[in-house]
Amino acid sequence: MKKIGILLILFTLSLNISKLKAEDGYRLWLRYDLISNAQKLQEYRRSIQAWLIEGDSPTLSVAKNELQNGINGLLGQPISNVKTIQKDGIVVAATLGKSALLTQLNLNSRLEKLNLEGFLILNTTINQKKVIVIAGKEDIGVLYGVFHFLKLLQTHQNIEKLNIESSPKVKLRILNHWDNLDRTVERGYAGFSIWDWHKLPDYLDPRYTDYARANASIGINGTVLTNVNANALVLTPAYLEKVAALADLFRPYGIKVYLTARFSAPIEIGGLKTADPLDPQVQTWWKNKINEIYQYVPDFGGFVVKANSEGQPGPQNYQRSHADGANMLADALAPHNGVVMWRAFVYDNNVPDDRAKQAYNEFKPLDGTFRSNVLIQVKNGPIDFQPREPFHPLFGAMPKTPLMMEFQITQEYLGQATNLVYLATMWKECLESDTYAKGQGSTVAKVIDGTLHEYSMTSMAGVANIGNERNWTGHPFGQANWYAFGRLAWNHELTAAQIAEDWIRMTFSNDNNIIKTLQNMMLNSHETVVKHSTPLGLHHIMGAGHHYGPGPWVSRMSRADWTSVYYHRADSMGVGFNRTSSGSDALSQYFPEVQAKFGTLENCPEAFLLWFHHVNWDYKMKSGQTLWAALCHQYYQGVEEVRQMQKSWDALETKIDETRFAQVKALLKIQEKEAIWWRNSCVLYFQTFSKQAIPKGLEQPEKSLEYYQKLSFPYAPGIRPQW
Ligand code: GCW
């Protein structure tokens, strides 16, 4: 009896231990588990015998903690902290110019080449002892350098001949949370907001610290806490106190806090009768409000503003321009070094002939009229974060106004949190697009990093996919998109493949088979979702409101440019939106070389065909197939590729921890179902126009078009309550 009891206790204990070890995804890419490769472990233990961080500041103490936890975990033994260099194998981290040890090394000329947040990592000797030096230009550079160094260990790199210089290419690398004060998250698929407003400022959820660590580890240096569909209440003292608590916590990690400004706040919380930006009372109200914010948060970053778009108030309500509105806020922020990120995602109440043209039409004429602390925040494409869009025509078109990038990390139109879609390939496609603004090679990336037009301010923002789910992003592979966004904002020259490899090594394993399999899945995954949802340049054909799943039939909404039929324009002749000169002429907003590329059926890459052209069902594609057949094949191929992903994943069963294996397996099953749902709905729907059979050899849809049209999802996550 006794024995059985003991056995039982042991059994429950071991169960608990294995539960503790379960990979629930909380640790993201900062897992710091013991290095499994014995040779690497030995090599690292030899090279890292102690550490020393010179200097003292909140940022350096964060760096110390991270370095200590990181190397202790990875090396599997406590590594001591020393005060002097008396033996080989010491990691020395310090801020250049503030450190006696680093002065000896004479690194100043190299330092001059770095940006403020940059760092160096190198092997060298100090007092004839072998050391690894991590040197930051400022304290934050030390922290970034520490994370980089830990990444080298996590990804099993050689650390004997290090000579790394790294500087961010873009200054403000920002997450935009579309989080509401009631903790719902617009287009959020990972639970509720991580900001527990009700318990702030007194209760600081430990998750905030881990959020800051994760962001600092990839160089993100700003966070916009609130939804661009803004609530003025966040600007009131009760909330500013809470904002201040978060800002205090994030400061050592180099992260500034920003808020969204509701343009009508002077009326809603200020008691004024107007929010006209040229009204002196309004101007004074904002000045005072902004001064007040800086009392709470002395290094407040500034505002993001969505104005005169989708019902949000803005300067146009008073017949003023976007520049009038942005400049008013900019003037009040300028004495504090704050910035305004004014969004170009605008469309007013008059439905235009082509929504794709509106931002350009409204903003291009304003070039040169914005204050120097205003950035115009432009989505990657001219419509709205679709699975594939051509780059936005504003890039390259406003040489006198800093344009910043807005990517969407949350997968509103890309399978939300049920599809495995790695977004870095899509972002790279946009960044590498040539605008031809100053001849060949004028890429979007060069617009964004300021090199093309010598912008003094540069920025990249990503709409966050983070929520309060244990694994932060809902889908475990959603983490890769948060990760990739930060890495690309720091250095857009990295390839999607490199970033994926780093992420896999840190998040899953350094096993070659795992790396190759997952990398392959990730790199193809964007193309896959495009195929099974919006192939060949189709766009905006999703379900209304929730945007979850297909809705090519959506035709009745309060405005035409919210419907699907407005965008695909299918009829008995063909399908697609003619944006050439015989159609909406949106193409003319691009530089001539780009017009030539997209302008004719022969030249236009098939991936963008239906974006720019209305094409006959019988048009012969490059493959020799008709458009109708090609469209069907794309949809079917998309589903096949999801099945391929399932097979690849299943082959890793013995190599991946149970929890994440099971979760991703289940999600891939959902993805397969959703891909079939997209495929069947779209093929059946477009068939009502093409009047042609689904090509032979392709499985026939099981259900009818009516079945798909009747599906409804009133409680799909992320939906805007008022829509
Ligand atoms: O795509 C649309 C989303 C809205 C969002 C808007 C925007 C925040 O469906 O939910 O609102 O874009 O970017 O402002």
XYZ file of C-alpha atoms and ligand atoms in Angstrom:
737
model
C 0.000 0.000 0.000
C 2.748 2.355 1.064
C 4.710 1.558 -2.059
C 1.756 2.291 -4.268
C 1.290 5.578 -2.438
C 4.884 6.570 -3.042
C 4.629 5.523 -6.659
C 1.508 7.595 -7.013
C 3.194 10.614 -5.501
C 6.173 10.145 -7.814
C 3.851 9.762 -10.754
C 1.954 12.953 -9.973
C 5.234 14.759 -9.352
C 6.600 13.681 -12.679
C 3.377 14.711 -14.344
C 3.738 18.122 -12.800
C 7.321 18.385 -13.895
C 6.454 17.495 -17.456
C 3.632 20.004 -17.332
C 6.082 22.665 -16.213
C 8.313 21.806 -19.082
C 5.529 22.026 -21.615
C 6.255 24.611 -24.266
C 3.291 26.897 -24.021
C 4.934 29.514 -26.214
C 5.048 32.169 -23.520
C 8.816 32.540 -23.713
C 8.675 33.450 -27.400
C 12.126 33.409 -29.008
C 13.845 34.119 -25.692
C 13.822 30.575 -24.306
C 17.444 30.308 -23.091
C 17.301 26.537 -22.576
C 20.502 24.601 -22.136
C 22.361 24.301 -25.438
C 21.757 20.796 -26.672
C 24.790 20.510 -28.934
C 27.614 19.217 -26.703
C 30.393 20.621 -28.830
C 28.868 24.078 -28.997
C 28.216 23.993 -25.299
C 31.827 23.212 -24.574
C 33.028 25.891 -26.946
C 30.772 28.499 -25.352
C 31.691 27.487 -21.822
C 35.311 28.012 -22.766
C 34.702 31.427 -24.306
C 32.325 32.689 -21.635
C 33.633 32.225 -18.142
C 32.458 35.423 -16.575
C 30.794 38.664 -17.456
C 31.126 42.277 -16.584
C 28.878 45.157 -17.458
C 30.487 48.462 -16.752
C 28.335 51.377 -15.716
C 25.045 51.769 -14.031
C 21.675 52.843 -15.337
C 18.197 51.349 -15.517
C 18.929 50.202 -19.076
C 22.253 48.667 -18.116
C 20.671 46.862 -15.221
C 18.101 45.381 -17.583
C 21.009 44.374 -19.839
C 22.740 42.747 -16.868
C 19.686 40.709 -15.980
C 19.194 39.571 -19.518
C 22.825 38.641 -20.027
C 22.948 36.798 -16.749
C 19.701 34.881 -17.273
C 20.564 34.215 -20.871
C 24.024 32.781 -20.400
C 23.171 30.931 -17.209
C 20.317 29.213 -18.989
C 22.083 28.527 -22.254
C 25.296 27.349 -20.637
C 23.479 25.457 -17.935
C 25.574 26.762 -15.076
C 25.884 30.005 -13.155
C 28.401 32.261 -14.865
C 29.965 34.704 -12.471
C 29.901 38.406 -12.578
C 33.367 39.958 -12.156
C 34.651 43.476 -11.584
C 38.030 43.230 -13.283
C 39.556 41.319 -16.140
C 41.986 38.838 -14.736
C 41.436 35.846 -16.969
C 40.378 34.909 -20.474
C 36.780 34.422 -21.477
C 35.029 37.454 -20.134
C 32.088 39.120 -21.814
C 32.480 42.839 -21.327
C 29.563 45.087 -22.107
C 29.650 48.837 -21.769
C 28.718 52.139 -23.278
C 31.389 53.740 -25.383
C 32.697 56.970 -23.998
C 31.524 56.039 -20.505
C 33.817 53.126 -19.926
C 37.476 53.079 -18.937
C 37.891 49.594 -20.373
C 36.510 50.554 -23.727
C 38.591 53.710 -23.893
C 41.645 51.467 -23.929
C 40.316 49.775 -27.037
C 40.032 52.962 -29.017
C 36.815 52.139 -30.767
C 35.793 55.723 -31.368
C 36.171 55.890 -35.113
C 34.066 52.792 -35.565
C 31.539 54.196 -33.179
C 31.106 57.324 -35.237
C 29.687 55.290 -38.081
C 26.896 53.929 -35.929
C 23.501 55.430 -35.262
C 22.617 56.367 -31.731
C 21.138 52.971 -30.971
C 23.901 50.989 -32.679
C 26.349 48.526 -31.178
C 29.568 46.633 -31.832
C 30.397 43.086 -30.831
C 33.939 41.850 -31.225
C 36.583 39.517 -29.891
C 39.623 41.348 -28.654
C 42.011 41.484 -25.732
C 42.047 43.736 -22.727
C 45.086 43.535 -20.444
C 46.287 40.605 -22.561
C 43.153 38.675 -21.734
C 40.758 37.383 -24.364
C 37.402 39.079 -24.102
C 34.202 39.478 -26.048
C 33.230 43.122 -26.101
C 29.676 44.347 -26.539
C 29.829 48.092 -26.949
C 26.873 50.389 -27.359
C 27.017 53.956 -28.465
C 24.398 54.632 -25.794
C 23.180 52.367 -22.998
C 20.348 51.129 -25.197
C 22.930 49.952 -27.721
C 24.431 47.788 -24.969
C 21.045 46.204 -24.378
C 20.535 45.615 -28.110
C 24.062 44.217 -28.285
C 23.380 41.845 -25.397
C 20.287 40.511 -27.130
C 22.242 40.115 -30.333
C 24.999 38.261 -28.515
C 22.494 35.939 -26.878
C 20.965 35.302 -30.293
C 24.383 34.186 -31.527
C 24.435 31.593 -28.769
C 20.807 30.603 -29.208
C 21.398 30.030 -32.919
C 24.710 28.211 -32.370
C 26.952 30.688 -34.179
C 30.689 30.776 -33.898
C 31.731 33.369 -31.331
C 35.462 33.247 -31.760
C 35.909 35.737 -34.579
C 33.185 38.237 -33.971
C 33.321 41.601 -35.620
C 29.783 42.902 -35.799
C 28.556 46.442 -36.324
C 24.862 47.036 -36.284
C 22.761 50.169 -36.555
C 19.088 50.504 -37.243
C 18.220 51.786 -40.706
C 14.971 53.306 -39.508
C 14.654 55.525 -36.433
C 11.190 54.845 -35.050
C 10.324 51.166 -35.039
C 6.856 50.999 -33.684
C 4.079 48.652 -32.761
C 0.551 49.978 -33.239
C -1.894 48.311 -30.908
C -5.475 48.562 -32.038
C -6.484 48.018 -28.423
C -9.598 49.577 -26.950
C -10.022 50.750 -23.380
C -12.553 47.958 -22.771
C -9.790 45.481 -23.663
C -11.304 44.360 -26.934
C -8.799 44.483 -29.759
C -9.858 45.584 -33.200
C -8.677 42.886 -35.590
C -7.075 41.123 -32.650
C -7.148 37.350 -32.701
C -5.090 36.518 -29.624
C -7.581 37.153 -26.856
C -8.066 40.481 -25.182
C -5.739 43.429 -24.871
C -2.610 42.916 -22.854
C -3.227 46.304 -21.245
C -5.213 45.695 -18.114
C -6.406 49.295 -17.874
C -8.635 48.610 -14.922
C -5.788 47.480 -12.685
C -3.262 49.992 -13.922
C -1.356 51.889 -12.622
C -1.132 49.856 -9.400
C -0.875 46.383 -10.797
C 1.873 45.896 -13.350
C 1.295 42.548 -14.979
C 4.664 40.749 -15.326
C 3.686 40.262 -18.945
C 4.446 43.933 -19.563
C 8.078 43.312 -18.684
C 8.270 40.302 -20.967
C 6.619 42.335 -23.700
C 9.293 44.994 -23.284
C 12.076 42.394 -23.328
C 10.720 40.785 -26.476
C 10.439 44.121 -28.220
C 13.881 45.279 -27.157
C 15.335 41.990 -28.366
C 14.276 42.878 -31.915
C 14.889 46.600 -31.689
C 11.338 47.886 -31.416
C 11.544 51.270 -29.723
C 7.990 52.562 -29.612
C 4.509 51.369 -28.838
C 1.206 53.028 -29.592
C -0.995 51.720 -26.819
C -4.411 52.488 -28.253
C -6.570 51.913 -31.295
C -6.416 54.392 -34.176
C -10.200 54.398 -33.943
C -9.512 56.444 -30.892
C -11.229 57.108 -27.615
C -10.537 60.568 -26.187
C -10.754 59.236 -22.637
C -7.194 57.967 -22.801
C -6.126 61.614 -22.748
C -7.790 62.250 -19.377
C -5.794 62.227 -16.111
C -7.260 58.935 -14.907
C -5.831 57.191 -17.959
C -2.675 59.251 -18.280
C -1.671 57.902 -14.885
C -1.964 54.416 -16.278
C -0.108 55.337 -19.440
C 2.669 56.792 -17.281
C 3.027 53.525 -15.378
C 3.556 51.642 -18.614
C 5.943 54.285 -19.925
C 8.024 54.037 -16.725
C 8.211 50.294 -17.077
C 9.168 50.416 -20.762
C 11.705 53.251 -20.519
C 14.741 51.138 -19.554
C 14.044 48.957 -22.586
C 14.328 51.926 -24.913
C 10.611 51.869 -25.678
C 8.661 55.096 -25.896
C 4.952 55.267 -25.461
C 2.659 56.923 -28.016
C -1.104 57.400 -28.020
C -3.781 57.848 -30.613
C -5.384 61.274 -30.613
C -9.065 61.534 -31.322
C -9.443 64.667 -33.355
C -12.669 65.667 -31.660
C -11.177 65.349 -28.150
C -11.427 69.116 -27.520
C -15.195 68.723 -27.790
C -15.561 65.364 -26.072
C -13.317 65.873 -23.076
C -12.518 69.575 -23.361
C -16.018 70.968 -23.470
C -15.303 73.121 -26.541
C -17.842 73.606 -29.290
C -15.447 72.857 -32.105
C -12.291 70.929 -32.942
C -11.394 73.200 -35.867
C -7.597 73.130 -36.033
C -7.405 76.798 -36.946
C -9.474 77.901 -33.968
C -7.170 79.499 -31.365
C -9.105 77.948 -28.494
C -8.689 74.511 -29.991
C -5.000 75.104 -30.507
C -4.607 76.218 -26.910
C -6.544 73.217 -25.700
C -4.202 70.822 -27.477
C -1.148 72.729 -26.322
C -2.274 72.447 -22.710
C -3.288 68.845 -23.115
C 0.050 67.951 -24.617
C 1.933 69.817 -21.888
C -0.111 67.848 -19.381
C 0.767 64.544 -21.048
C 4.454 65.403 -20.763
C 4.001 65.985 -17.049
C 3.027 62.344 -16.816
C 5.362 60.974 -19.454
C 8.393 63.211 -19.966
C 9.577 61.263 -23.002
C 6.142 60.724 -24.565
C 6.646 59.821 -28.240
C 3.671 61.563 -29.777
C 0.415 60.816 -31.542
C -0.861 58.566 -34.261
C -3.939 60.024 -35.902
C -6.605 58.485 -38.079
C -8.637 61.399 -39.333
C -11.495 61.665 -41.797
C -11.473 58.002 -42.495
C -14.138 55.419 -41.820
C -16.184 57.891 -39.839
C -13.379 59.213 -37.643
C -13.477 62.971 -37.098
C -10.814 65.147 -38.633
C -9.914 68.568 -39.982
C -12.046 68.088 -43.087
C -15.122 68.326 -40.856
C -14.161 72.014 -40.692
C -13.095 72.342 -44.345
C -9.451 72.221 -43.262
C -6.796 70.015 -44.787
C -4.923 67.077 -43.346
C -1.911 69.387 -43.109
C -3.869 71.897 -41.023
C -4.807 69.134 -38.625
C -1.415 67.490 -38.416
C 0.459 70.766 -38.075
C -1.676 71.953 -35.201
C -0.742 68.864 -33.186
C 2.843 69.002 -34.409
C 3.268 72.573 -33.169
C 2.115 71.606 -29.717
C 4.343 68.525 -29.638
C 7.443 70.170 -31.089
C 8.743 71.821 -27.880
C 8.792 68.346 -26.329
C 10.330 66.617 -29.360
C 7.144 64.682 -29.957
C 6.014 63.589 -33.391
C 2.745 63.191 -35.243
C 2.181 60.093 -37.314
C -0.705 61.106 -39.517
C -2.273 58.233 -41.375
C -2.820 58.310 -45.114
C -5.435 55.571 -44.875
C -8.267 57.934 -45.628
C -11.514 57.715 -47.346
C -14.303 60.101 -46.665
C -18.019 59.785 -46.960
C -18.145 60.431 -50.693
C -17.574 57.097 -52.315
C -14.906 57.596 -54.976
C -14.704 55.960 -58.400
C -11.735 53.993 -57.082
C -10.782 53.930 -53.437
C -7.246 52.956 -54.422
C -6.687 56.517 -55.635
C -7.900 58.474 -52.684
C -4.858 58.679 -50.409
C -2.637 59.822 -53.250
C -5.178 62.375 -54.410
C -5.498 63.853 -50.956
C -1.894 63.767 -49.799
C 0.300 64.321 -52.826
C -0.813 67.972 -53.219
C 0.109 68.562 -49.565
C 3.751 67.555 -50.041
C 6.010 70.098 -48.394
C 3.284 71.641 -46.261
C 3.743 69.513 -43.145
C 5.838 70.506 -40.134
C 9.154 68.731 -39.756
C 7.871 66.561 -36.893
C 5.050 65.081 -38.961
C 5.360 61.703 -40.631
C 2.716 60.420 -43.010
C 1.946 56.818 -42.181
C 1.148 54.906 -45.360
C -0.118 51.333 -45.569
C 1.960 49.066 -47.777
C -0.682 48.992 -50.489
C -3.349 51.406 -51.722
C -6.413 49.485 -50.517
C -6.122 47.837 -47.162
C -3.661 45.141 -46.081
C -4.955 42.661 -48.634
C -3.151 39.319 -49.030
C -1.373 40.859 -51.999
C -1.311 44.466 -53.096
C 1.022 46.425 -55.317
C 2.999 49.007 -53.352
C 1.222 52.234 -52.458
C 1.664 54.926 -55.138
C 2.423 57.541 -52.477
C 5.833 55.928 -51.916
C 8.206 58.015 -53.956
C 5.588 60.667 -54.649
C 6.194 62.915 -51.633
C 9.874 63.850 -51.656
C 9.404 66.661 -49.127
C 7.443 64.745 -46.519
C 8.746 61.815 -44.498
C 6.583 58.828 -45.358
C 6.578 55.916 -42.964
C 5.459 52.351 -43.551
C 2.456 50.776 -41.913
C 2.432 46.996 -42.139
C -0.229 44.852 -40.530
C 1.215 42.126 -38.351
C -2.190 40.959 -37.213
C -3.602 38.767 -39.982
C -6.919 40.498 -40.572
C -7.136 39.356 -44.183
C -4.588 36.576 -44.053
C -6.200 33.793 -42.118
C -6.435 35.635 -38.761
C -5.033 33.371 -36.029
C -5.927 30.054 -37.599
C -3.618 30.138 -40.618
C 0.108 29.672 -40.674
C 1.259 32.621 -42.750
C 4.723 34.089 -42.492
C 4.467 37.695 -43.550
C 8.109 38.636 -44.055
C 8.037 37.522 -47.697
C 5.100 39.816 -48.371
C 6.746 42.745 -46.605
C 9.975 42.189 -48.491
C 8.065 42.133 -51.786
C 6.749 45.581 -50.949
C 10.044 46.976 -49.617
C 11.923 45.790 -52.683
C 9.403 47.185 -55.165
C 10.893 49.840 -57.364
C 8.983 53.114 -57.377
C 11.300 54.614 -60.048
C 10.843 57.942 -58.248
C 14.452 58.829 -59.005
C 15.133 56.271 -61.696
C 15.790 52.574 -61.349
C 16.586 51.345 -57.850
C 14.305 53.811 -56.043
C 12.850 51.086 -53.901
C 10.137 51.514 -51.310
C 12.758 50.564 -48.706
C 14.859 53.553 -49.709
C 11.861 55.816 -49.369
C 11.178 54.477 -45.905
C 14.754 54.553 -44.615
C 15.068 58.127 -45.835
C 17.986 57.558 -48.202
C 16.014 58.361 -51.358
C 14.644 61.748 -50.365
C 16.871 62.422 -47.356
C 14.042 62.406 -44.872
C 15.223 63.464 -41.451
C 12.622 61.276 -39.735
C 12.127 57.651 -40.597
C 9.775 55.058 -39.252
C 8.124 51.720 -39.731
C 4.986 50.722 -37.852
C 3.372 47.318 -37.539
C -0.184 46.718 -36.340
C 0.407 44.337 -33.451
C -0.902 40.769 -33.338
C -0.413 40.520 -29.584
C -3.092 39.715 -27.042
C -3.416 38.182 -23.609
C -3.352 34.581 -24.832
C -0.658 32.593 -23.129
C 1.420 32.387 -26.305
C 0.864 36.084 -27.089
C -0.243 35.735 -30.724
C -2.809 32.926 -30.799
C -1.132 30.975 -33.574
C 2.357 29.920 -32.484
C 3.666 30.998 -35.881
C 2.144 34.447 -35.406
C 5.125 35.087 -33.153
C 7.349 34.870 -36.224
C 5.551 37.858 -37.714
C 6.069 40.008 -34.620
C 9.690 38.911 -34.673
C 10.159 39.522 -38.400
C 8.578 42.950 -38.218
C 11.118 44.097 -35.638
C 14.067 42.616 -37.489
C 13.025 44.204 -40.785
C 12.371 47.567 -39.189
C 15.938 47.451 -37.889
C 17.404 46.174 -41.128
C 15.202 45.814 -44.186
C 18.067 44.234 -46.077
C 17.761 40.984 -44.165
C 16.073 38.272 -46.180
C 12.828 36.637 -45.139
C 14.726 33.340 -45.103
C 17.424 34.582 -42.703
C 14.872 35.979 -40.316
C 12.840 32.776 -40.424
C 15.927 30.722 -39.733
C 16.861 32.772 -36.666
C 13.323 32.578 -35.378
C 13.062 28.820 -35.874
C 16.388 28.179 -34.192
C 15.399 30.237 -31.171
C 11.757 29.219 -30.998
C 11.959 25.554 -31.916
C 15.354 24.027 -32.439
C 18.738 24.143 -34.099
C 18.114 20.754 -35.669
C 18.754 21.052 -39.409
C 15.793 19.009 -40.422
C 13.464 21.166 -38.339
C 15.013 24.360 -39.671
C 14.748 23.276 -43.313
C 11.199 21.969 -42.961
C 9.815 24.949 -41.089
C 11.673 27.484 -43.166
C 10.275 25.956 -46.295
C 6.759 25.975 -44.866
C 7.084 29.567 -43.752
C 8.584 30.931 -46.950
C 5.846 29.441 -49.106
C 2.993 30.158 -46.748
C 2.148 33.646 -47.964
C 1.867 32.541 -51.562
C -0.333 29.685 -50.373
C -2.854 31.917 -48.634
C -2.931 34.229 -51.651
C -3.713 31.254 -53.871
C -6.581 29.951 -51.810
C -8.120 33.345 -51.036
C -7.294 36.076 -53.571
C -5.173 34.755 -56.449
C -4.116 36.642 -59.588
C -4.648 40.114 -58.137
C -8.159 39.650 -56.722
C -8.684 41.631 -53.543
C -11.219 42.683 -50.947
C -13.573 39.744 -51.485
C -13.801 38.699 -47.834
C -16.841 38.366 -45.616
C -18.326 41.661 -44.515
C -17.604 43.102 -41.083
C -15.586 40.300 -39.536
C -13.416 39.846 -42.632
C -13.176 36.168 -41.746
C -13.450 33.904 -44.756
C -14.778 34.476 -48.240
C -17.568 36.819 -49.319
C -17.120 37.558 -53.019
C -20.897 37.973 -53.222
C -20.995 40.859 -50.710
C -22.828 43.579 -52.580
C -24.971 45.489 -50.133
C -23.147 47.615 -47.607
C -23.619 51.188 -46.490
C -20.982 52.210 -48.998
C -20.101 50.638 -52.337
C -16.374 50.501 -51.619
C -16.973 48.193 -48.686
C -18.491 45.563 -50.956
C -16.678 42.829 -52.822
C -18.411 43.369 -56.143
C -16.935 46.889 -56.267
C -13.477 45.324 -56.345
C -13.763 42.185 -58.459
C -16.269 43.529 -60.989
C -17.052 40.061 -62.286
C -19.486 39.916 -65.193
C -20.262 37.610 -68.081
C -17.188 38.857 -69.953
C -14.576 38.517 -67.264
C -13.301 39.656 -63.882
C -10.969 42.269 -62.392
C -10.721 46.015 -61.798
C -9.606 48.029 -64.787
C -7.252 50.606 -63.304
C -5.639 51.575 -66.601
C -6.461 54.765 -68.499
C -9.560 53.131 -69.960
C -10.739 52.424 -66.416
C -10.211 54.232 -63.114
C -6.706 55.256 -64.199
C -5.287 54.624 -60.735
C -2.237 53.365 -62.573
C -1.364 56.928 -63.578
C -0.459 57.626 -59.946
C 2.696 55.547 -60.417
C 5.882 56.600 -62.187
C 5.990 55.813 -65.951
C 8.188 52.712 -65.624
C 5.728 51.206 -63.156
C 2.827 52.129 -65.416
C 4.574 50.319 -68.241
C 5.082 47.256 -66.066
C 1.448 46.943 -64.996
C -0.287 48.753 -67.833
C -0.711 46.082 -70.472
C -2.062 42.573 -70.215
C 1.128 41.233 -71.756
C 3.492 42.953 -69.324
C 1.488 42.810 -66.149
C 2.771 40.125 -63.777
C -0.027 37.597 -63.358
C 0.079 38.062 -59.611
C -1.372 41.561 -60.195
C -3.446 40.896 -63.291
C -6.929 41.372 -61.839
C -5.766 44.270 -59.689
C -5.115 46.355 -62.774
C -7.210 44.782 -65.516
C -10.652 43.475 -66.245
C -9.760 40.276 -68.057
C -11.885 38.035 -70.235
C -12.648 34.579 -68.917
C -11.093 33.090 -72.028
C -7.951 35.200 -71.961
C -4.889 32.987 -72.492
C -2.530 33.035 -69.543
C 1.219 32.427 -69.838
C 0.636 28.765 -69.065
C -1.684 28.479 -72.039
C -4.689 27.991 -69.751
C -7.671 30.289 -69.966
C -8.112 32.796 -67.159
C -11.041 30.774 -65.823
C -9.026 27.549 -65.734
C -6.018 29.310 -64.221
C -8.155 30.881 -61.527
C -9.619 27.509 -60.586
C -6.203 25.895 -60.560
C -4.833 28.581 -58.274
C -7.611 28.000 -55.749
C -7.137 24.236 -55.864
C -3.381 24.539 -55.701
C -3.734 26.705 -52.577
C -5.618 23.922 -50.823
C -3.044 21.362 -51.975
C -0.271 23.463 -50.510
C -1.985 23.567 -47.139
C -2.118 19.770 -47.276
C 1.578 19.766 -48.077
C 2.208 21.880 -45.000
C 0.262 19.385 -42.919
C 2.474 16.574 -44.176
C 5.642 18.506 -43.507
C 4.495 19.320 -40.008
C 3.418 15.752 -39.257
C 6.871 14.516 -40.235
C 8.270 16.510 -37.297
C 6.069 14.829 -34.717
C 8.882 13.196 -32.776
C 11.014 16.308 -32.844
C 8.655 18.990 -31.585
C 7.327 19.250 -28.056
C 3.888 17.800 -27.645
C 2.005 20.960 -26.824
C 3.091 23.003 -29.774
C 3.006 20.021 -32.091
C -0.610 19.290 -31.260
C -1.649 22.916 -31.426
C -0.127 23.610 -34.824
C -1.423 20.303 -36.157
C -4.950 21.250 -35.143
C -4.572 24.735 -36.574
C -3.340 23.360 -39.886
C -6.431 21.203 -39.996
C -8.541 24.310 -39.501
C -6.509 26.039 -42.176
C -7.243 23.220 -44.595
C -10.965 23.545 -43.882
C -10.827 27.300 -44.339
C -8.827 27.000 -47.552
C -11.463 24.634 -48.946
C -14.157 27.043 -47.815
C -12.457 29.928 -49.657
C -11.815 27.809 -52.711
C -15.322 26.429 -53.022
C -17.051 29.713 -52.315
C -14.993 31.663 -54.803
C -14.968 29.094 -57.568
C -18.730 28.508 -57.280
C -19.419 32.220 -57.148
C -17.237 33.214 -60.099
C -18.653 30.276 -62.022
C -22.025 32.043 -62.037
C -20.343 34.614 -64.308
C -17.933 32.496 -66.323
C -20.595 29.841 -66.907
C -17.825 27.326 -67.386
C -17.220 24.011 -65.700
C -14.576 23.498 -63.050
C -11.688 21.961 -64.999
C -11.502 18.196 -65.144
C -9.513 16.387 -62.539
C -10.349 18.886 -59.769
C -12.596 17.657 -56.977
C -16.092 19.146 -57.176
C -17.213 21.343 -54.263
C -19.299 19.361 -51.833
C -21.669 22.126 -50.877
C -23.641 24.646 -52.875
C -22.913 28.336 -53.254
C -26.074 29.095 -51.253
C -24.703 27.088 -48.350
C -21.580 29.212 -48.197
C -23.505 32.429 -48.653
C -25.643 31.649 -45.622
C -22.804 31.132 -43.172
C -22.677 33.870 -40.591
C -20.194 34.770 -37.878
C -21.670 37.377 -35.586
C -19.099 36.745 -32.877
C -15.944 36.295 -34.913
C -13.026 37.717 -32.943
C -11.550 41.103 -33.673
C -14.698 42.468 -35.185
C -15.504 46.104 -34.576
C -18.479 46.107 -32.245
C -20.190 48.925 -34.126
C -19.874 47.274 -37.569
O -8.824 47.459 -42.665
C -9.463 48.340 -41.894
C -9.903 47.554 -40.706
C -10.376 48.466 -39.638
C -9.215 49.421 -39.309
C -8.867 50.199 -40.564
C -7.702 51.156 -40.354
C -8.586 50.392 -37.254
O -10.913 46.658 -41.086
O -10.719 47.681 -38.547
O -9.542 50.274 -38.264
O -8.505 49.295 -41.559
O -6.590 50.779 -40.685
O -7.900 52.247 -39.869
